[in-house]
PDB file of N, CA and C in Angstrom:
ATOM      1  N   MET A   1       7.958 127.542 -52.253  1.00 61.00           N
ATOM      2  CA  MET A   1       7.502 128.203 -53.864  1.00 61.00           C
ATOM      3  C   MET A   1       7.017 129.592 -53.804  1.00 61.00           C
ATOM      4  N   ALA A   2       7.598 130.290 -54.768  1.00 82.00           N
ATOM      5  CA  ALA A   2       7.060 131.704 -54.908  1.00 82.00           C
ATOM      6  C   ALA A   2       5.480 131.638 -55.178  1.00 82.00           C
ATOM      7  N   ALA A   3       4.817 132.390 -54.591  1.00 91.00           N
ATOM      8  CA  ALA A   3       3.595 132.728 -54.945  1.00 91.00           C
ATOM      9  C   ALA A   3       2.997 133.517 -56.335  1.00 91.00           C
ATOM     10  N   VAL A   4       3.640 132.889 -57.554  1.00 95.00           N
ATOM     11  CA  VAL A   4       3.512 133.598 -58.848  1.00 95.00           C
ATOM     12  C   VAL A   4       3.050 132.543 -60.120  1.00 95.00           C
ATOM     13  N   CYS A   5       1.864 132.599 -60.735  1.00 96.00           N
ATOM     14  CA  CYS A   5       1.541 132.072 -61.541  1.00 96.00           C
ATOM     15  C   CYS A   5       2.425 132.464 -62.651  1.00 96.00           C
ATOM     16  N   GLN A   6       2.948 131.095 -63.462  1.00 96.00           N
ATOM     17  CA  GLN A   6       3.595 131.237 -64.659  1.00 96.00           C
ATOM     18  C   GLN A   6       2.358 131.717 -65.957  1.00 96.00           C
ATOM     19  N   VAL A   7       1.426 131.627 -65.795  1.00 96.00           N
ATOM     20  CA  VAL A   7       0.887 131.352 -67.157  1.00 96.00           C
ATOM     21  C   VAL A   7       0.146 133.297 -66.980  1.00 96.00           C
ATOM     22  N   THR A   8      -0.486 133.379 -65.873  1.00 96.00           N
ATOM     23  CA  THR A   8      -1.112 134.751 -66.048  1.00 96.00           C
ATOM     24  C   THR A   8      -0.614 136.109 -65.453  1.00 96.00           C
ATOM     25  N   GLY A   9       0.727 135.245 -64.702  1.00 95.00           N
ATOM     26  CA  GLY A   9       1.320 136.353 -63.902  1.00 95.00           C
ATOM     27  C   GLY A   9       0.844 136.986 -62.375  1.00 95.00           C
ATOM     28  N   ALA A  10       0.116 136.535 -61.996  1.00 97.00           N
ATOM     29  CA  ALA A  10      -0.711 136.496 -60.840  1.00 97.00           C
ATOM     30  C   ALA A  10       0.553 136.392 -59.276  1.00 97.00           C
ATOM     31  N   VAL A  11       0.705 137.670 -58.692  1.00 97.00           N
ATOM     32  CA  VAL A  11       1.371 138.012 -57.796  1.00 97.00           C
ATOM     33  C   VAL A  11       0.872 138.168 -56.742  1.00 97.00           C
ATOM     34  N   PRO A  12       1.262 138.340 -55.242  1.00 97.00           N
ATOM     35  CA  PRO A  12       0.780 138.465 -54.195  1.00 97.00           C
ATOM     36  C   PRO A  12      -0.483 140.070 -54.057  1.00 97.00           C
ATOM     37  N   GLY A  13      -1.393 140.256 -53.293  1.00 96.00           N
ATOM     38  CA  GLY A  13      -1.681 141.570 -53.475  1.00 96.00           C
ATOM     39  C   GLY A  13      -1.190 141.990 -51.899  1.00 96.00           C
ATOM     40  N   PHE A  14      -1.214 143.075 -51.534  1.00 97.00           N
ATOM     41  CA  PHE A  14      -1.291 143.471 -49.988  1.00 97.00           C
ATOM     42  C   PHE A  14      -2.331 144.384 -49.820  1.00 97.00           C
ATOM     43  N   GLY A  15      -2.386 144.138 -48.198  1.00 98.00           N
ATOM     44  CA  GLY A  15      -3.460 145.325 -47.704  1.00 98.00           C
ATOM     45  C   GLY A  15      -3.261 145.272 -45.900  1.00 98.00           C
ATOM     46  N   HIS A  16      -4.826 145.039 -45.457  1.00 98.00           N
ATOM     47  CA  HIS A  16      -4.226 145.305 -44.145  1.00 98.00           C
ATOM     48  C   HIS A  16      -5.523 143.933 -43.461  1.00 98.00           C
ATOM     49  N   ASN A  17      -5.439 143.661 -42.268  1.00 98.00           N
ATOM     50  CA  ASN A  17      -6.437 143.440 -41.354  1.00 98.00           C
ATOM     51  C   ASN A  17      -6.864 144.194 -40.776  1.00 98.00           C
ATOM     52  N   ILE A  18      -8.281 144.060 -40.363  1.00 97.00           N
ATOM     53  CA  ILE A  18      -8.788 144.990 -39.731  1.00 97.00           C
ATOM     54  C   ILE A  18      -9.472 144.520 -38.582  1.00 97.00           C
ATOM     55  N   SER A  19      -9.395 145.154 -36.934  1.00 97.00           N
ATOM     56  CA  SER A  19      -9.905 144.247 -35.746  1.00 97.00           C
ATOM     57  C   SER A  19     -11.017 144.652 -35.991  1.00 97.00           C
ATOM     58  N   ASN A  20     -11.775 144.256 -34.561  1.00 98.00           N
ATOM     59  CA  ASN A  20     -13.052 144.884 -34.449  1.00 98.00           C
ATOM     60  C   ASN A  20     -12.803 147.026 -33.849  1.00 98.00           C
ATOM     61  N   SER A  21     -11.889 146.471 -33.044  1.00 97.00           N
ATOM     62  CA  SER A  21     -11.348 148.009 -32.747  1.00 97.00           C
ATOM     63  C   SER A  21     -10.825 149.335 -33.791  1.00 97.00           C
ATOM     64  N   HIS A  22     -10.615 148.430 -34.934  1.00 97.00           N
ATOM     65  CA  HIS A  22     -10.060 149.334 -36.493  1.00 97.00           C
ATOM     66  C   HIS A  22      -8.883 149.241 -36.252  1.00 97.00           C
ATOM     67  N   ARG A  23      -7.874 148.760 -35.512  1.00 98.00           N
ATOM     68  CA  ARG A  23      -6.790 148.659 -35.762  1.00 98.00           C
ATOM     69  C   ARG A  23      -6.454 147.493 -37.120  1.00 98.00           C
ATOM     70  N   ARG A  24      -5.111 148.434 -37.766  1.00 98.00           N
ATOM     71  CA  ARG A  24      -4.640 147.828 -38.978  1.00 98.00           C
ATOM     72  C   ARG A  24      -3.351 147.004 -38.726  1.00 98.00           C
ATOM     73  N   THR A  25      -3.258 145.777 -39.631  1.00 98.00           N
ATOM     74  CA  THR A  25      -2.223 145.080 -39.372  1.00 98.00           C
ATOM     75  C   THR A  25      -1.654 144.566 -40.581  1.00 98.00           C
ATOM     76  N   LYS A  26      -0.483 144.713 -41.032  1.00 98.00           N
ATOM     77  CA  LYS A  26      -0.259 144.208 -42.679  1.00 98.00           C
ATOM     78  C   LYS A  26      -0.726 142.607 -42.850  1.00 98.00           C
ATOM     79  N   ARG A  27      -1.171 142.211 -44.555  1.00 97.00           N
ATOM     80  CA  ARG A  27      -1.391 140.960 -44.532  1.00 97.00           C
ATOM     81  C   ARG A  27      -1.225 140.788 -46.052  1.00 97.00           C
ATOM     82  N   ARG A  28      -0.894 139.932 -46.400  1.00 96.00           N
ATOM     83  CA  ARG A  28      -0.847 139.332 -47.641  1.00 96.00           C
ATOM     84  C   ARG A  28      -1.764 138.306 -48.245  1.00 96.00           C
ATOM     85  N   PHE A  29      -2.181 138.948 -49.468  1.00 96.00           N
ATOM     86  CA  PHE A  29      -3.130 137.946 -50.643  1.00 96.00           C
ATOM     87  C   PHE A  29      -2.537 137.173 -51.640  1.00 96.00           C
ATOM     88  N   ASP A  30      -2.614 135.898 -51.069  1.00 95.00           N
ATOM     89  CA  ASP A  30      -1.787 135.330 -52.019  1.00 95.00           C
ATOM     90  C   ASP A  30      -2.349 134.356 -53.168  1.00 95.00           C
ATOM     91  N   PRO A  31      -2.145 134.349 -54.229  1.00 96.00           N
ATOM     92  CA  PRO A  31      -2.809 133.653 -55.235  1.00 96.00           C
ATOM     93  C   PRO A  31      -3.129 132.141 -54.975  1.00 96.00           C
ATOM     94  N   ASN A  32      -4.343 131.503 -55.821  1.00 95.00           N
ATOM     95  CA  ASN A  32      -4.083 130.130 -55.092  1.00 95.00           C
ATOM     96  C   ASN A  32      -3.492 129.349 -56.387  1.00 95.00           C
ATOM     97  N   VAL A  33      -1.986 129.338 -55.837  1.00 96.00           N
ATOM     98  CA  VAL A  33      -1.027 128.779 -56.349  1.00 96.00           C
ATOM     99  C   VAL A  33      -0.682 127.358 -56.707  1.00 96.00           C
ATOM    100  N   GLN A  34      -0.781 126.438 -57.632  1.00 96.00           N
ATOM    101  CA  GLN A  34      -0.695 124.821 -57.425  1.00 96.00           C
ATOM    102  C   GLN A  34       0.292 124.493 -58.228  1.00 96.00           C
ATOM    103  N   LYS A  35       1.112 123.311 -58.188  1.00 96.00           N
ATOM    104  CA  LYS A  35       1.777 122.995 -58.967  1.00 96.00           C
ATOM    105  C   LYS A  35       1.613 121.673 -59.705  1.00 96.00           C
ATOM    106  N   LYS A  36       1.414 121.828 -61.438  1.00 97.00           N
ATOM    107  CA  LYS A  36       0.598 121.250 -62.191  1.00 97.00           C
ATOM    108  C   LYS A  36       1.736 120.209 -63.111  1.00 97.00           C
ATOM    109  N   LYS A  37       1.530 119.312 -63.526  1.00 97.00           N
ATOM    110  CA  LYS A  37       2.288 118.864 -65.166  1.00 97.00           C
ATOM    111  C   LYS A  37       1.520 118.137 -65.641  1.00 97.00           C
ATOM    112  N   TYR A  38       1.628 118.631 -67.026  1.00 97.00           N
ATOM    113  CA  TYR A  38       1.220 118.490 -68.433  1.00 97.00           C
ATOM    114  C   TYR A  38       2.287 117.481 -69.544  1.00 97.00           C
ATOM    115  N   TYR A  39       1.969 116.707 -69.922  1.00 97.00           N
ATOM    116  CA  TYR A  39       2.156 116.360 -71.093  1.00 97.00           C
ATOM    117  C   TYR A  39       2.240 117.315 -72.459  1.00 97.00           C
ATOM    118  N   VAL A  40       3.614 117.693 -73.082  1.00 96.00           N
ATOM    119  CA  VAL A  40       3.358 118.638 -74.233  1.00 96.00           C
ATOM    120  C   VAL A  40       3.772 117.644 -75.284  1.00 96.00           C
ATOM    121  N   PRO A  41       3.220 117.145 -76.213  1.00 96.00           N
ATOM    122  CA  PRO A  41       3.825 116.415 -77.269  1.00 96.00           C
ATOM    123  C   PRO A  41       4.714 117.022 -78.345  1.00 96.00           C
ATOM    124  N   SER A  42       4.569 118.609 -78.442  1.00 93.00           N
ATOM    125  CA  SER A  42       5.508 119.037 -79.414  1.00 93.00           C
ATOM    126  C   SER A  42       6.793 118.801 -78.775  1.00 93.00           C
ATOM    127  N   LEU A  43       7.116 118.996 -77.672  1.00 94.00           N
ATOM    128  CA  LEU A  43       8.383 118.931 -76.951  1.00 94.00           C
ATOM    129  C   LEU A  43       8.491 117.268 -76.408  1.00 94.00           C
ATOM    130  N   LYS A  44       7.528 116.739 -76.415  1.00 96.00           N
ATOM    131  CA  LYS A  44       7.954 114.826 -76.104  1.00 96.00           C
ATOM    132  C   LYS A  44       8.094 114.929 -74.783  1.00 96.00           C
ATOM    133  N   ARG A  45       7.398 115.701 -73.845  1.00 96.00           N
ATOM    134  CA  ARG A  45       8.079 115.631 -72.475  1.00 96.00           C
ATOM    135  C   ARG A  45       6.995 116.077 -71.724  1.00 96.00           C
ATOM    136  N   THR A  46       7.162 115.651 -70.574  1.00 97.00           N
ATOM    137  CA  THR A  46       6.364 116.305 -68.913  1.00 97.00           C
ATOM    138  C   THR A  46       6.804 117.812 -69.021  1.00 97.00           C
ATOM    139  N   ILE A  47       6.222 118.890 -68.386  1.00 97.00           N
ATOM    140  CA  ILE A  47       6.497 120.088 -68.082  1.00 97.00           C
ATOM    141  C   ILE A  47       5.985 120.316 -66.574  1.00 97.00           C
ATOM    142  N   SER A  48       6.519 120.796 -65.636  1.00 96.00           N
ATOM    143  CA  SER A  48       5.893 121.239 -64.390  1.00 96.00           C
ATOM    144  C   SER A  48       5.494 122.653 -64.394  1.00 96.00           C
ATOM    145  N   LEU A  49       4.255 122.881 -64.135  1.00 96.00           N
ATOM    146  CA  LEU A  49       4.480 124.608 -64.287  1.00 96.00           C
ATOM    147  C   LEU A  49       3.563 124.651 -62.432  1.00 96.00           C
ATOM    148  N   THR A  50       3.922 125.971 -62.149  1.00 96.00           N
ATOM    149  CA  THR A  50       3.402 126.868 -61.271  1.00 96.00           C
ATOM    150  C   THR A  50       2.267 127.603 -61.713  1.00 96.00           C
ATOM    151  N   LEU A  51       0.766 127.361 -61.386  1.00 96.00           N
ATOM    152  CA  LEU A  51      -0.352 128.208 -61.919  1.00 96.00           C
ATOM    153  C   LEU A  51      -1.456 128.059 -60.614  1.00 96.00           C
ATOM    154  N   SER A  52      -1.857 129.281 -61.153  1.00 97.00           N
ATOM    155  CA  SER A  52      -3.108 129.700 -59.999  1.00 97.00           C
ATOM    156  C   SER A  52      -4.061 129.236 -60.385  1.00 97.00           C
ATOM    157  N   ALA A  53      -5.276 129.323 -59.810  1.00 96.00           N
ATOM    158  CA  ALA A  53      -6.498 128.552 -60.462  1.00 96.00           C
ATOM    159  C   ALA A  53      -6.987 129.158 -61.785  1.00 96.00           C
ATOM    160  N   LYS A  54      -7.012 130.425 -61.981  1.00 97.00           N
ATOM    161  CA  LYS A  54      -7.444 131.045 -63.609  1.00 97.00           C
ATOM    162  C   LYS A  54      -5.917 130.810 -64.402  1.00 97.00           C
ATOM    163  N   GLY A  55      -4.750 130.484 -64.054  1.00 97.00           N
ATOM    164  CA  GLY A  55      -3.817 129.688 -65.204  1.00 97.00           C
ATOM    165  C   GLY A  55      -4.460 128.448 -65.748  1.00 97.00           C
ATOM    166  N   ILE A  56      -4.709 127.205 -64.781  1.00 98.00           N
ATOM    167  CA  ILE A  56      -5.606 126.116 -64.947  1.00 98.00           C
ATOM    168  C   ILE A  56      -6.689 126.521 -66.184  1.00 98.00           C
ATOM    169  N   LYS A  57      -7.572 127.149 -65.869  1.00 98.00           N
ATOM    170  CA  LYS A  57      -8.467 127.483 -66.574  1.00 98.00           C
ATOM    171  C   LYS A  57      -8.314 128.047 -67.954  1.00 98.00           C
ATOM    172  N   VAL A  58      -7.395 128.605 -67.923  1.00 98.00           N
ATOM    173  CA  VAL A  58      -6.839 129.239 -69.303  1.00 98.00           C
ATOM    174  C   VAL A  58      -6.132 128.045 -70.413  1.00 98.00           C
ATOM    175  N   ILE A  59      -5.418 127.182 -69.356  1.00 98.00           N
ATOM    176  CA  ILE A  59      -4.651 126.192 -70.295  1.00 98.00           C
ATOM    177  C   ILE A  59      -6.042 125.181 -70.873  1.00 98.00           C
ATOM    178  N   ASP A  60      -6.904 124.703 -69.864  1.00 97.00           N
ATOM    179  CA  ASP A  60      -7.971 124.721 -70.462  1.00 97.00           C
ATOM    180  C   ASP A  60      -9.111 124.934 -71.622  1.00 97.00           C
ATOM    181  N   ALA A  61      -9.223 126.372 -71.649  1.00 98.00           N
ATOM    182  CA  ALA A  61      -9.178 126.800 -72.610  1.00 98.00           C
ATOM    183  C   ALA A  61      -8.196 127.028 -74.413  1.00 98.00           C
ATOM    184  N   ARG A  62      -7.461 127.266 -73.973  1.00 97.00           N
ATOM    185  CA  ARG A  62      -6.622 127.730 -74.536  1.00 97.00           C
ATOM    186  C   ARG A  62      -5.783 126.189 -75.485  1.00 97.00           C
ATOM    187  N   GLY A  63      -5.409 125.552 -74.508  1.00 97.00           N
ATOM    188  CA  GLY A  63      -4.665 124.302 -74.637  1.00 97.00           C
ATOM    189  C   GLY A  63      -3.216 124.702 -74.215  1.00 97.00           C
ATOM    190  N   ILE A  64      -2.973 123.650 -73.488  1.00 97.00           N
ATOM    191  CA  ILE A  64      -1.241 123.740 -73.503  1.00 97.00           C
ATOM    192  C   ILE A  64      -0.346 124.049 -74.448  1.00 97.00           C
ATOM    193  N   GLU A  65      -0.381 123.515 -75.663  1.00 97.00           N
ATOM    194  CA  GLU A  65       0.642 124.091 -76.640  1.00 97.00           C
ATOM    195  C   GLU A  65       0.690 125.360 -77.178  1.00 97.00           C
ATOM    196  N   ALA A  66      -0.511 126.145 -76.766  1.00 97.00           N
ATOM    197  CA  ALA A  66      -0.554 127.078 -77.280  1.00 97.00           C
ATOM    198  C   ALA A  66      -0.363 128.104 -75.912  1.00 97.00           C
ATOM    199  N   VAL A  67      -0.459 127.809 -74.945  1.00 97.00           N
ATOM    200  CA  VAL A  67      -0.032 128.505 -73.585  1.00 97.00           C
ATOM    201  C   VAL A  67       1.883 128.263 -73.702  1.00 97.00           C
ATOM    202  N   VAL A  68       2.493 126.623 -74.077  1.00 97.00           N
ATOM    203  CA  VAL A  68       3.363 127.047 -74.124  1.00 97.00           C
ATOM    204  C   VAL A  68       4.473 127.735 -75.046  1.00 97.00           C
ATOM    205  N   GLN A  69       3.641 127.571 -75.876  1.00 96.00           N
ATOM    206  CA  GLN A  69       4.339 128.773 -76.779  1.00 96.00           C
ATOM    207  C   GLN A  69       4.662 129.940 -76.451  1.00 96.00           C
ATOM    208  N   ASP A  70       3.870 130.752 -75.950  1.00 96.00           N
ATOM    209  CA  ASP A  70       3.594 131.825 -75.751  1.00 96.00           C
ATOM    210  C   ASP A  70       4.889 131.901 -73.888  1.00 96.00           C
ATOM    211  N   LEU A  71       4.763 130.932 -73.167  1.00 96.00           N
ATOM    212  CA  LEU A  71       6.045 130.952 -72.382  1.00 96.00           C
ATOM    213  C   LEU A  71       7.372 131.009 -72.896  1.00 96.00           C
ATOM    214  N   LEU A  72       7.199 130.175 -74.057  1.00 95.00           N
ATOM    215  CA  LEU A  72       8.606 129.884 -74.724  1.00 95.00           C
ATOM    216  C   LEU A  72       9.133 131.287 -75.394  1.00 95.00           C
ATOM    217  N   LYS A  73       8.092 132.452 -75.721  1.00 96.00           N
ATOM    218  CA  LYS A  73       8.771 133.646 -76.482  1.00 96.00           C
ATOM    219  C   LYS A  73       8.735 134.502 -75.442  1.00 96.00           C
ATOM    220  N   ARG A  74       8.441 133.940 -74.139  1.00 93.00           N
ATOM    221  CA  ARG A  74       8.980 135.179 -72.849  1.00 93.00           C
ATOM    222  C   ARG A  74      10.233 134.749 -72.619  1.00 93.00           C
ATOM    223  N   GLY A  75      10.317 133.485 -72.589  1.00 94.00           N
ATOM    224  CA  GLY A  75      12.037 132.847 -72.183  1.00 94.00           C
ATOM    225  C   GLY A  75      11.430 132.403 -70.934  1.00 94.00           C
ATOM    226  N   GLU A  76      10.269 131.956 -70.429  1.00 90.00           N
ATOM    227  CA  GLU A  76      10.191 131.242 -69.275  1.00 90.00           C
ATOM    228  C   GLU A  76      10.306 129.954 -69.276  1.00 90.00           C
ATOM    229  N   LYS A  77      11.416 129.470 -67.859  1.00 85.00           N
ATOM    230  CA  LYS A  77      11.713 127.773 -67.657  1.00 85.00           C
ATOM    231  C   LYS A  77      10.710 127.190 -67.118  1.00 85.00           C
ATOM    232  N   PHE A  78      10.596 126.129 -67.410  1.00 78.00           N
ATOM    233  CA  PHE A  78       9.796 125.243 -66.827  1.00 78.00           C
ATOM    234  C   PHE A  78      10.586 123.984 -66.618  1.00 78.00           C
TER     235      PHE A  78
END
């Protein structure tokens, strides 16, 4: 599963692990991505979304209908 949120567009960030001796090695900061299912009354079906924790909060605040309309405008698949 790709670590990309369908609502917020959050993608992994990159940086370094720094040891005690200050050696740097590459690392990846993944967003907290989870699969969630929502029932959308306008579509009369359940959709499955890949969401970050912030994306879930956006849906709670704006509502699933408004978020789905934005996703459809962008041409997002679900």
